Short mmCIF file of C-alpha atoms in Angstrom, two decimals:
data_model
loop_
_atom_site.label_atom_id
_atom_site.label_comp_id
_atom_site.label_asym_id
_atom_site.label_seq_id
_atom_site.Cartn_x
_atom_site.Cartn_y
_atom_site.Cartn_z
CA MET A 1 -0.07 0.21 -0.08
CA ARG A 2 2.59 2.26 0.90
CA LYS A 3 4.81 1.55 -2.06
CA GLU A 4 1.49 2.39 -4.28
CA LEU A 5 1.12 5.64 -2.85
CA GLU A 6 4.73 6.35 -3.44
CA LEU A 7 4.68 5.59 -7.07
CA LEU A 8 1.34 7.58 -7.40
CA GLU A 9 3.17 10.38 -6.00
CA LEU A 10 5.71 9.93 -8.56
CA VAL A 11 3.24 9.70 -11.28
CA ASP A 12 1.55 12.89 -9.91
CA ARG A 13 4.84 14.87 -9.90
CA TYR A 14 5.84 13.81 -13.40
CA LEU A 15 2.23 15.19 -14.58
CA ASN A 16 2.53 18.40 -12.67
CA GLY A 17 5.99 18.90 -14.20
CA GLY A 18 7.44 18.71 -10.87
CA LEU A 19 10.51 16.18 -11.46
CA ASN A 20 13.99 17.40 -12.61
CA ASP A 21 15.67 16.46 -15.68
CA ALA A 22 17.35 13.22 -14.44
CA GLU A 23 14.28 12.08 -12.38
CA ARG A 24 12.00 12.64 -15.28
CA ALA A 25 14.60 10.55 -17.63
CA ALA A 26 14.37 7.53 -14.97
CA PHE A 27 11.00 7.94 -15.00
CA GLU A 28 10.45 7.64 -18.39
CA GLN A 29 12.91 4.82 -18.67
CA ARG A 30 10.76 2.99 -16.05
CA LEU A 31 7.83 3.84 -18.37
CA THR A 32 8.87 1.91 -21.28
CA ASP A 33 9.09 -1.30 -19.72
CA ASN A 34 6.56 -1.17 -17.00
CA ALA A 35 3.03 -1.56 -18.54
CA ASP A 36 1.65 -1.16 -15.02
CA LEU A 37 3.14 2.28 -14.54
CA ARG A 38 2.06 3.50 -18.22
CA ALA A 39 -1.46 2.30 -16.94
CA MET A 40 -1.56 4.23 -13.70
CA LEU A 41 -0.08 7.08 -15.60
CA GLU A 42 -2.83 7.25 -18.26
CA ASP A 43 -5.66 6.64 -15.60
CA GLN A 44 -4.23 9.53 -13.58
CA ARG A 45 -4.25 11.77 -16.59
CA VAL A 46 -7.86 10.55 -17.17
CA LEU A 47 -8.63 11.13 -13.65
CA ARG A 48 -7.57 14.62 -13.69
CA GLU A 49 -9.80 15.41 -16.71
CA GLY A 50 -12.50 14.27 -14.80
CA ILE A 51 -11.74 16.53 -12.11
CA ALA A 52 -11.85 19.42 -14.46
CA ARG A 53 -15.30 18.58 -15.78
CA ALA A 54 -16.56 18.00 -11.92
CA ALA A 55 -15.07 21.47 -11.22
CA LEU A 56 -17.43 23.02 -13.81
CA ARG A 57 -20.66 21.39 -12.78
CA PRO A 58 -21.40 23.92 -9.99
CA ALA A 59 -21.12 26.74 -12.49
CA VAL A 60 -23.40 24.96 -14.92
CA THR A 61 -26.03 23.73 -12.34
CA LYS A 62 -25.75 27.40 -11.01
CA ALA A 63 -26.43 29.05 -14.64
CA TYR A 64 -29.25 26.63 -15.26
CA ARG A 65 -30.95 28.18 -12.09
CA ALA A 66 -30.24 31.63 -13.53
CA HIS A 67 -31.77 30.63 -16.55
CA ARG A 68 -34.73 29.32 -15.38
CA PHE A 69 -35.03 32.17 -12.91
CA GLY A 70 -34.22 34.61 -15.47
CA LYS A 71 -37.71 33.86 -16.98
CA TRP A 72 -39.27 35.49 -14.00
CA LYS A 73 -36.41 38.01 -13.26
CA PRO A 74 -35.54 39.69 -16.51
CA TRP A 75 -32.93 41.85 -15.24
CA LEU A 76 -30.76 38.65 -15.08
CA GLY A 77 -30.74 37.66 -18.41
CA GLY A 78 -32.14 40.85 -20.12
CA ALA A 79 -33.68 38.52 -22.64
CA PHE A 80 -37.33 39.09 -23.49
CA MET A 81 -39.33 36.28 -22.20
CA VAL A 82 -42.87 34.88 -21.50
CA VAL A 83 -43.93 33.92 -18.53
CA ILE A 84 -46.86 32.10 -17.78
CA ALA A 85 -47.76 33.69 -14.59
CA VAL A 86 -51.13 32.03 -13.91
CA VAL A 87 -52.57 28.91 -15.05
CA GLY A 88 -55.66 28.24 -13.55
CA ILE A 89 -58.21 25.33 -14.76
CA ASP A 90 -61.84 25.66 -14.74
CA LEU A 91 -63.26 22.43 -15.75
CA TRP A 92 -66.78 22.59 -17.36
CA LYS A 93 -68.91 19.37 -17.54
CA ARG A 94 -71.27 19.01 -20.48
CA THR A 95 -74.73 18.26 -19.47
CA SER A 96 -74.24 14.83 -20.88
CA PHE A 97 -71.74 14.32 -18.35
CA GLU A 98 -74.25 13.23 -15.86
CA ALA A 99 -77.70 12.82 -17.96
CA PRO A 100 -76.68 11.74 -21.31
CA GLN A 101 -80.26 10.98 -22.27
CA GLU A 102 -81.63 14.22 -21.39
CA THR A 103 -78.80 16.36 -23.15
CA GLU A 104 -80.86 16.93 -26.12
CA GLN A 105 -83.86 18.60 -24.49
CA LYS A 106 -82.54 20.02 -21.53
CA GLU A 107 -83.23 23.60 -20.82
CA ILE A 108 -80.03 25.60 -20.93
CA THR A 109 -80.00 27.52 -17.80
CA ASP A 110 -76.50 28.92 -17.94
CA THR A 111 -74.09 29.09 -20.71
CA VAL A 112 -70.84 30.28 -21.51
CA PRO A 113 -70.13 30.87 -25.17
CA ILE A 114 -66.71 29.27 -25.46
CA ALA A 115 -65.90 29.05 -29.09
CA ASN A 116 -65.61 31.89 -31.96
CA GLU A 117 -63.17 29.88 -33.88
CA PRO A 118 -63.01 30.64 -37.62
CA ALA A 119 -63.00 27.16 -39.33
CA ASP A 120 -63.26 27.26 -42.79
CA GLY A 121 -63.50 31.01 -42.92
CA GLN A 122 -66.88 30.47 -41.20
CA PRO A 123 -67.09 31.73 -37.54
CA ARG A 124 -68.17 28.86 -35.27
CA THR A 125 -69.90 29.30 -32.11
CA THR A 126 -70.01 26.26 -29.61
CA ARG A 127 -72.07 26.48 -26.41
CA TYR A 128 -71.25 24.21 -23.67
CA GLU A 129 -73.49 24.40 -20.60
CA VAL A 130 -71.80 25.12 -17.31
CA ASP A 131 -73.42 22.26 -15.20
CA THR A 132 -71.12 22.29 -12.04
CA ILE A 133 -67.46 23.47 -11.88
CA VAL A 134 -66.01 20.02 -10.82
CA ASP A 135 -62.58 21.71 -9.58
CA THR A 136 -60.65 24.53 -10.07
CA VAL A 137 -56.90 24.62 -9.77
CA TYR A 138 -55.10 28.17 -9.40
CA LYS A 139 -51.41 28.14 -9.48
CA VAL A 140 -49.37 30.77 -8.68
CA PHE A 141 -45.91 31.44 -9.24
CA ARG A 142 -44.42 32.67 -6.45
CA ASN A 143 -41.08 32.49 -4.66
CA GLY A 144 -39.54 30.47 -7.77
CA ARG A 145 -42.18 27.69 -7.71
CA TRP A 146 -45.44 27.07 -8.39
CA GLU A 147 -47.92 27.21 -5.30
CA THR A 148 -51.72 25.93 -5.18
CA THR A 149 -53.76 28.43 -4.02
CA PRO A 150 -57.47 28.21 -3.34
CA ASN A 151 -59.84 29.32 -5.99
CA PRO A 152 -61.56 32.34 -4.37
CA MET A 153 -64.72 31.04 -6.22
CA ARG A 154 -64.69 28.13 -3.99
CA GLU A 155 -64.12 30.07 -0.70
CA SER A 156 -67.34 28.93 0.78
CA GLU A 157 -66.91 25.36 0.36
CA ALA A 158 -63.46 25.59 1.45
CA GLN A 159 -64.60 27.05 4.47
CA ALA A 160 -67.25 23.99 4.90
CA ASP A 161 -64.12 21.72 5.02
CA THR A 162 -62.49 23.28 7.87
CA ALA A 163 -64.78 21.20 9.97
CA ALA A 164 -63.54 18.10 8.93
CA ALA A 165 -60.33 17.95 10.65
CA VAL A 166 -57.72 15.19 10.09
CA ILE A 167 -55.67 13.89 12.46
CA LEU A 168 -51.84 13.78 11.95
CA GLN A 169 -48.91 12.11 13.48
CA ASP A 170 -45.72 13.46 12.66
CA GLU A 171 -42.24 11.90 13.20
CA HIS A 172 -42.11 13.15 16.66
CA GLY A 173 -45.22 11.49 17.86
CA THR A 174 -47.02 14.47 18.57
CA VAL A 175 -50.66 14.34 17.29
CA ARG A 176 -51.87 17.53 15.65
CA SER A 177 -55.08 18.49 14.30
CA THR A 178 -55.03 19.89 10.93
CA THR A 179 -57.42 20.68 8.07
CA PRO A 180 -57.08 19.00 4.71
CA SER A 181 -55.59 20.89 2.08
CA LYS A 182 -58.10 22.87 0.31
CA THR A 183 -56.73 21.68 -3.06
CA GLU A 184 -57.10 18.19 -1.98
CA SER A 185 -60.51 18.62 -0.78
CA THR A 186 -61.51 20.11 -4.12
CA MET A 187 -59.76 17.39 -5.88
CA ALA A 188 -62.24 14.79 -4.07
CA VAL A 189 -64.65 14.88 -6.75
CA ALA A 190 -67.54 12.37 -6.39
CA PRO A 191 -66.13 8.84 -7.02
CA THR A 192 -67.84 7.99 -10.17
CA GLU A 193 -66.18 10.98 -11.72
CA THR A 194 -62.68 11.67 -12.91
CA ARG A 195 -61.10 14.69 -14.42
CA PRO A 196 -59.09 14.54 -17.62
CA GLU A 197 -55.47 14.27 -16.76
CA PHE A 198 -52.49 15.45 -18.82
CA PRO A 199 -50.12 12.38 -19.08
CA GLY A 200 -47.79 12.86 -16.10
CA GLY A 201 -49.94 15.07 -14.01
CA MET A 202 -50.41 18.62 -13.38
CA ALA A 203 -46.68 19.36 -12.89
CA ALA A 204 -45.95 17.65 -16.39
CA PHE A 205 -48.89 20.10 -18.03
CA TYR A 206 -46.96 22.89 -16.57
CA ALA A 207 -43.54 21.81 -17.61
CA PHE A 208 -44.98 21.53 -20.98
CA LEU A 209 -46.41 24.76 -21.24
CA GLU A 210 -43.11 26.36 -19.92
CA ALA A 211 -41.06 24.51 -22.43
CA ASN A 212 -43.37 25.11 -25.45
CA ILE A 213 -44.85 28.42 -25.19
CA ARG A 214 -42.78 31.13 -27.23
CA HIS A 215 -43.37 34.61 -27.00
CA PRO A 216 -44.96 35.95 -29.65
CA ASP A 217 -42.59 38.39 -31.99
CA LEU A 218 -44.13 41.39 -31.29
CA GLU A 219 -42.43 44.72 -31.77
CA LYS A 220 -44.40 46.03 -28.45
CA PRO A 221 -44.84 43.41 -25.97
CA VAL A 222 -47.77 43.63 -23.62
CA ASN A 223 -49.10 42.08 -20.46
CA GLY A 224 -52.11 40.43 -19.90
CA ALA A 225 -54.17 37.06 -20.20
CA VAL A 226 -55.32 35.01 -22.89
CA GLU A 227 -58.18 32.66 -21.72
CA VAL A 228 -58.16 29.46 -23.82
CA GLY A 229 -61.03 26.96 -23.55
CA PHE A 230 -60.65 23.53 -25.34
CA THR A 231 -62.16 19.91 -25.01
CA ILE A 232 -60.63 16.76 -24.12
CA ASN A 233 -62.37 14.09 -26.29
CA PRO A 234 -63.39 10.52 -24.92
CA ASP A 235 -60.16 9.46 -27.04
CA GLY A 236 -57.92 11.94 -24.89
CA ARG A 237 -57.67 14.36 -28.06
CA VAL A 238 -57.44 17.83 -27.76
CA VAL A 239 -60.23 19.38 -29.64
CA ASP A 240 -62.00 22.89 -30.21
CA ALA A 241 -59.43 24.75 -28.72
CA ALA A 242 -60.72 28.56 -28.79
CA ILE A 243 -60.22 31.87 -27.36
CA VAL A 244 -62.39 32.84 -24.74
CA LYS A 245 -60.95 36.11 -23.87
CA GLY A 246 -58.40 37.30 -26.17
CA LEU A 247 -55.53 39.51 -25.86
CA ASN A 248 -54.25 40.40 -29.04
CA GLU A 249 -53.83 38.22 -32.41
CA ALA A 250 -50.24 37.08 -32.03
CA TYR A 251 -50.73 36.13 -28.32
CA ASN A 252 -54.04 34.53 -29.07
CA ALA A 253 -52.46 32.69 -31.99
CA GLU A 254 -49.72 31.53 -29.79
CA ALA A 255 -51.84 30.20 -27.15
CA LEU A 256 -53.86 28.31 -29.32
CA ARG A 257 -50.73 26.78 -30.91
CA VAL A 258 -49.27 25.63 -27.81
CA ILE A 259 -52.85 23.98 -26.44
CA ARG A 260 -53.10 22.29 -29.87
CA SER A 261 -49.86 20.87 -29.88
CA MET A 262 -50.59 18.74 -26.61
CA PRO A 263 -50.07 15.29 -26.39
CA ARG A 264 -53.22 13.12 -25.65
CA TRP A 265 -54.71 13.28 -22.18
CA LYS A 266 -56.09 10.97 -20.05
CA PRO A 267 -59.88 11.72 -20.55
CA GLY A 268 -62.36 12.18 -17.96
CA THR A 269 -64.91 9.68 -16.95
CA ALA A 270 -68.24 9.49 -15.41
CA ASN A 271 -69.48 6.32 -14.17
CA GLY A 272 -66.65 4.53 -15.69
CA LYS A 273 -67.24 5.74 -19.25
CA SER A 274 -64.95 8.17 -20.89
CA VAL A 275 -66.82 11.52 -21.63
CA PRO A 276 -65.66 14.77 -23.33
CA CYS A 277 -64.81 17.40 -20.83
CA ARG A 278 -64.21 21.26 -21.51
CA LEU A 279 -61.52 23.20 -19.59
CA GLN A 280 -60.79 26.68 -19.57
CA MET A 281 -57.64 28.02 -18.69
CA PRO A 282 -56.08 31.70 -18.82
CA MET A 283 -52.64 31.99 -19.83
CA GLU A 284 -51.09 35.10 -18.45
CA PHE A 285 -48.12 36.31 -20.57
CA ARG A 286 -45.78 38.71 -18.65
CA ASN A 287 -43.31 40.60 -20.38
CA PRO A 288 -40.66 42.41 -18.90
CA GLY A 289 -40.45 45.82 -20.49
CA ALA A 290 -44.14 46.07 -21.26
CA GLY A 291 -46.42 48.41 -19.70
CA SER A 292 -48.40 46.97 -16.87
CA ASP A 293 -51.71 46.04 -18.78
CA SER A 294 -52.71 43.68 -15.95
CA PRO A 295 -52.95 43.69 -12.40
CA GLU A 296 -50.35 41.97 -10.53
CA VAL A 297 -51.27 38.44 -9.94
CA LYS A 298 -51.82 37.76 -6.12
CA MET B 1 -24.14 37.72 -26.39
CA SER B 2 -22.77 36.86 -29.41
CA ASP B 3 -20.79 33.84 -30.19
CA PRO B 4 -17.28 35.40 -29.92
CA GLU B 5 -18.44 37.54 -26.85
CA ILE B 6 -19.29 33.84 -25.16
CA LEU B 7 -16.10 32.40 -26.02
CA GLN B 8 -14.14 35.56 -24.72
CA ALA B 9 -16.01 35.27 -21.48
CA ILE B 10 -14.96 31.76 -20.91
CA ARG B 11 -11.63 32.58 -21.80
CA ASP B 12 -11.76 35.25 -19.12
CA GLY B 13 -13.15 32.88 -16.49
CA ARG B 14 -16.51 34.50 -16.60
CA ASP B 15 -18.33 31.09 -16.51
CA HIS B 16 -21.56 32.08 -15.09
CA ALA B 17 -21.99 34.67 -17.99
CA ALA B 18 -21.31 32.48 -20.69
CA PHE B 19 -23.30 29.58 -19.50
CA THR B 20 -26.35 31.50 -18.90
CA ALA B 21 -26.10 32.81 -22.28
CA LEU B 22 -25.75 29.37 -23.59
CA TYR B 23 -28.76 27.99 -22.04
CA VAL B 24 -30.88 29.84 -24.66
CA HIS B 25 -30.01 26.93 -26.67
CA LEU B 26 -31.56 24.36 -24.01
CA PRO B 27 -35.28 24.38 -25.80
CA LYS B 28 -33.95 23.22 -29.04
CA VAL B 29 -32.34 20.10 -27.47
CA ILE B 30 -35.43 19.64 -25.38
CA ARG B 31 -37.51 19.29 -28.60
CA LEU B 32 -34.87 16.98 -29.84
CA VAL B 33 -34.74 14.36 -27.18
CA LYS B 34 -38.73 14.65 -26.54
CA ALA B 35 -38.94 13.68 -30.12
CA ASN B 36 -36.58 10.68 -30.10
CA SER B 37 -38.22 9.17 -26.74
CA GLY B 38 -36.89 11.22 -24.33
CA GLY B 39 -37.93 13.77 -21.67
CA ARG B 40 -36.99 17.10 -20.56
CA ASP B 41 -34.78 15.94 -17.61
CA GLU B 42 -32.79 13.76 -19.83
CA ALA B 43 -32.48 16.51 -22.27
CA LYS B 44 -31.05 18.89 -19.75
CA ASP B 45 -28.39 16.32 -18.68
CA ILE B 46 -27.22 15.71 -22.03
CA PHE B 47 -27.33 19.68 -22.72
CA GLN B 48 -25.22 20.18 -19.56
CA ASP B 49 -22.60 17.65 -20.55
CA ALA B 50 -22.50 19.41 -24.07
CA LEU B 51 -21.71 22.79 -21.84
CA VAL B 52 -19.07 21.05 -19.87
CA ILE B 53 -17.63 19.60 -22.97
CA PHE B 54 -17.79 23.02 -25.10
CA HIS B 55 -16.26 25.01 -21.94
CA ARG B 56 -13.18 22.57 -22.03
CA LYS B 57 -12.95 22.77 -25.69
CA ALA B 58 -12.93 26.45 -25.73
CA ARG B 59 -10.33 26.71 -23.08
CA THR B 60 -7.82 24.48 -25.10
CA GLU B 61 -5.04 26.53 -26.87
CA GLY B 62 -5.72 27.58 -30.43
CA PHE B 63 -9.38 26.79 -30.40
CA THR B 64 -11.42 28.42 -33.48
CA LEU B 65 -15.24 28.14 -33.85
CA THR B 66 -15.77 26.29 -37.34
CA SER B 67 -19.20 26.66 -36.74
CA SER B 68 -21.85 28.51 -34.59
CA ILE B 69 -21.52 27.54 -30.87
CA SER B 70 -25.44 26.63 -31.54
CA THR B 71 -24.54 24.19 -33.99
CA PHE B 72 -21.61 22.67 -32.15
CA LEU B 73 -23.81 22.18 -28.90
CA PHE B 74 -26.46 20.94 -30.89
CA ALA B 75 -24.00 18.06 -32.53
CA ILE B 76 -22.81 17.08 -29.44
CA CYS B 77 -26.11 16.94 -27.76
CA ARG B 78 -27.37 14.59 -30.71
CA ASN B 79 -24.14 12.47 -30.28
CA LEU B 80 -24.78 11.96 -26.94
CA TRP B 81 -28.39 11.30 -27.05
CA ARG B 82 -27.85 8.56 -30.12
CA GLU B 83 -25.45 7.24 -27.51
CA GLU B 84 -27.93 7.04 -24.75
CA LEU B 85 -30.23 5.21 -26.54
CA ARG B 86 -28.02 2.64 -28.11
CA ARG B 87 -27.05 2.01 -24.49
CA ARG B 88 -30.59 1.44 -23.60
CA ASP B 89 -31.31 -1.02 -26.77
CA ARG B 90 -28.37 -2.15 -28.65
CA SER B 91 -30.64 -3.33 -31.60
CA LEU B 92 -30.37 0.95 -32.16
CA THR B 93 -26.63 0.15 -33.65
CA ASP B 94 -27.46 1.69 -37.37
CA TRP B 95 -30.13 3.88 -36.17
CA LYS B 96 -29.67 7.60 -37.14
CA LEU B 97 -31.36 10.32 -35.33
CA GLU B 98 -33.83 12.05 -37.48
CA GLY B 99 -32.10 11.10 -40.57
CA LEU B 100 -29.17 13.63 -39.62
CA PRO B 101 -25.79 12.92 -41.28
CA ASP B 102 -22.81 11.46 -38.85
CA GLU B 103 -20.67 14.06 -37.39
CA PRO B 104 -17.32 14.76 -38.59
CA ALA B 105 -14.42 12.43 -37.30
CA ASP B 106 -12.76 15.05 -35.18
CA LEU B 107 -15.93 15.82 -33.05
CA THR B 108 -16.39 11.60 -32.88
CA ALA B 109 -13.12 11.50 -31.32
CA LEU B 110 -13.41 14.39 -29.17
CA LEU B 111 -16.83 12.69 -27.51
CA ALA B 112 -14.97 9.28 -27.34
CA ARG B 113 -12.25 11.08 -25.29
CA GLU B 114 -14.97 12.70 -23.29
CA GLY B 115 -16.81 9.56 -22.61
CA GLU B 116 -13.89 8.35 -20.91
CA TYR B 117 -13.29 11.65 -18.78
CA ARG B 118 -17.21 11.39 -17.99
CA THR B 119 -16.68 8.02 -16.28
CA ALA B 120 -13.58 9.31 -14.51
CA GLU B 121 -15.91 12.17 -13.16
CA GLN B 122 -18.70 9.71 -12.18
CA ALA B 123 -16.03 7.80 -10.22
CA LEU B 124 -14.67 10.89 -8.64
CA ARG B 125 -18.10 11.98 -7.76
CA SER B 126 -18.93 8.75 -5.92
CA LEU B 127 -16.26 9.31 -3.59
CA GLY B 128 -17.99 12.05 -1.94
CA GLU B 129 -17.86 15.65 -1.38
CA LYS B 130 -14.92 15.92 0.61
CA CYS B 131 -12.44 14.24 -1.67
CA LEU B 132 -13.74 15.92 -4.65
CA GLU B 133 -13.16 19.65 -2.81
CA VAL B 134 -9.65 18.36 -2.00
CA LEU B 135 -8.87 17.40 -5.48
CA LYS B 136 -10.56 20.60 -6.94
CA ARG B 137 -8.70 22.84 -4.69
CA PHE B 138 -5.47 21.19 -5.56
CA TYR B 139 -5.57 20.31 -9.29
CA ILE B 140 -8.14 23.06 -10.49
CA LEU B 141 -7.37 25.95 -8.10
CA HIS B 142 -3.72 25.26 -7.16
CA GLU B 143 -4.01 25.81 -3.73
CA PRO B 144 -1.30 24.85 -1.65
CA LEU B 145 -1.71 21.98 0.55
CA THR B 146 -1.61 24.13 3.81
CA GLN B 147 -4.30 26.28 2.71
CA ILE B 148 -6.25 23.26 1.67
CA ALA B 149 -5.62 21.84 5.35
CA ARG B 150 -6.80 24.85 6.80
CA ALA B 151 -9.93 25.14 4.85
CA LEU B 152 -11.17 21.55 4.86
CA GLY B 153 -9.93 20.84 8.70
CA PHE B 154 -7.22 18.43 8.32
CA ALA B 155 -4.33 18.21 11.06
CA GLY B 156 -1.68 19.85 8.29
CA GLU B 157 -0.42 19.96 5.24
CA GLY B 158 0.75 16.08 5.45
CA ALA B 159 -2.74 14.95 6.34
CA ALA B 160 -4.14 16.90 3.43
CA LYS B 161 -1.49 15.31 1.07
CA THR B 162 -2.10 11.71 2.26
CA ARG B 163 -5.91 12.40 1.84
CA LYS B 164 -5.06 13.76 -1.70
CA TYR B 165 -3.50 10.31 -2.82
CA LYS B 166 -5.82 8.02 -0.97
CA CYS B 167 -8.82 9.96 -2.97
CA LEU B 168 -6.94 9.57 -6.07
CA GLU B 169 -6.11 5.98 -5.33
CA GLU B 170 -9.73 5.04 -4.74
CA ALA B 171 -11.00 6.96 -7.48
CA ARG B 172 -8.69 5.01 -9.90
CA ARG B 173 -9.97 1.68 -8.55
CA ARG B 174 -13.43 2.84 -9.14
CA TYR B 175 -12.89 4.13 -12.33
CA ARG B 176 -11.13 0.96 -13.69
CA GLN B 177 -14.42 -1.01 -11.92
CA LEU B 178 -16.61 1.29 -14.25
CA VAL B 179 -14.48 0.82 -17.24
CA ASP B 180 -14.84 -2.87 -16.75
CA THR B 181 -18.70 -3.01 -16.42
CA ASN B 182 -18.97 -0.81 -19.34
CA THR B 183 -16.66 -3.21 -21.45
CA ILE B 184 -18.72 -6.06 -20.46
CA GLN B 185 -21.89 -4.19 -21.54
CA HIS B 186 -20.88 -3.33 -24.72
CA ALA B 187 -18.93 -6.80 -25.70
#
């Protein structure tokens, strides 16, 4: 072992150029007739390159964070970027969701005009009946990550949830009483119905949007939200993507492009059967350097 | 930053500025990987590897860009991803990514060398933070052993030196192990 370390030290000094002429000549002589020593020299050389690579990693990782962060903190990157500040999903069910047999005749009590999509040059309006808002997810980008916040629209129901406290036991053995997270409780859809799901879940969905949204190439960037509606068909396909509330042509087009480029979802179901589901989602564009056209997201 | 500015930043040691500017090329790589049965994280990993390779290349004596940095990075990523897919499924030997031409021979040679260095890096990382820190400080930052001993809490210069050699020795053992496993897999 001791001998090994001595040899290693010699190789190390050779690589550092720390041997004098006589020592170096002797070492090189040893190299010619000692294959083990040659292998050791080569490995030490490679290891040094490995050290050099490893030394670069922190800078690479740090820059990655800056790159991600730069999307929200433009003064770091200086680049013009698009931010989805808020992605909320409002899920509408069609009437057929619960009472398929009555759909045709049922009196429409509350409607949301969803699509004004120019298809084949013909403006087309599809009307979806709002039955129940099954779930609403509000995500706000705060402190460098997405946080789920309760939807103000569901505040009353959320308060009702506080009555149902859960008992949790943490690792220290103390028992605490806590209320179920508002998100979790609103997720608790009636067991026979499930919401459509993006492959990989919501996190994957946000990642998809983030990776695919490009800023519309405008001379004058603006801040604001585009509200898009789209339907997840029983086969999981995204259809009828339409602007509910537009911002301007370029932003509307970009929002639609991204929505239409989504992979297939896992369709929503009712009573074990896949059913079409309508989702509505505000996509907020925030552009550094643009005037504040939209109120700050809380 | 323009390409020459990025190169200059790397030569001046302003790594953070250079890397941050280079990340604008990441989305393209994400699209490439996603189009070829990969995911975002995998794309990020190979892209970061390409950044490391590019940085090292840019620091070598007399390096000149023959193409744009973007093209260079993308070519490296394409290659790394192809390798990764081959590793997963050896039936893909003749598979070509999106019908793009193979890389020039010098790039292939560069990547083969960097592949060895990556294995060495992997071995070194497995030793733990302290070893890596000693080695980095000694070989990259060229700090004197006394200073290293003080910073990392070794008894003295001798202790730091012994630690350094022990780490190197263990790193070599693990590196050999990794090389052997890879050889068996590819045989």
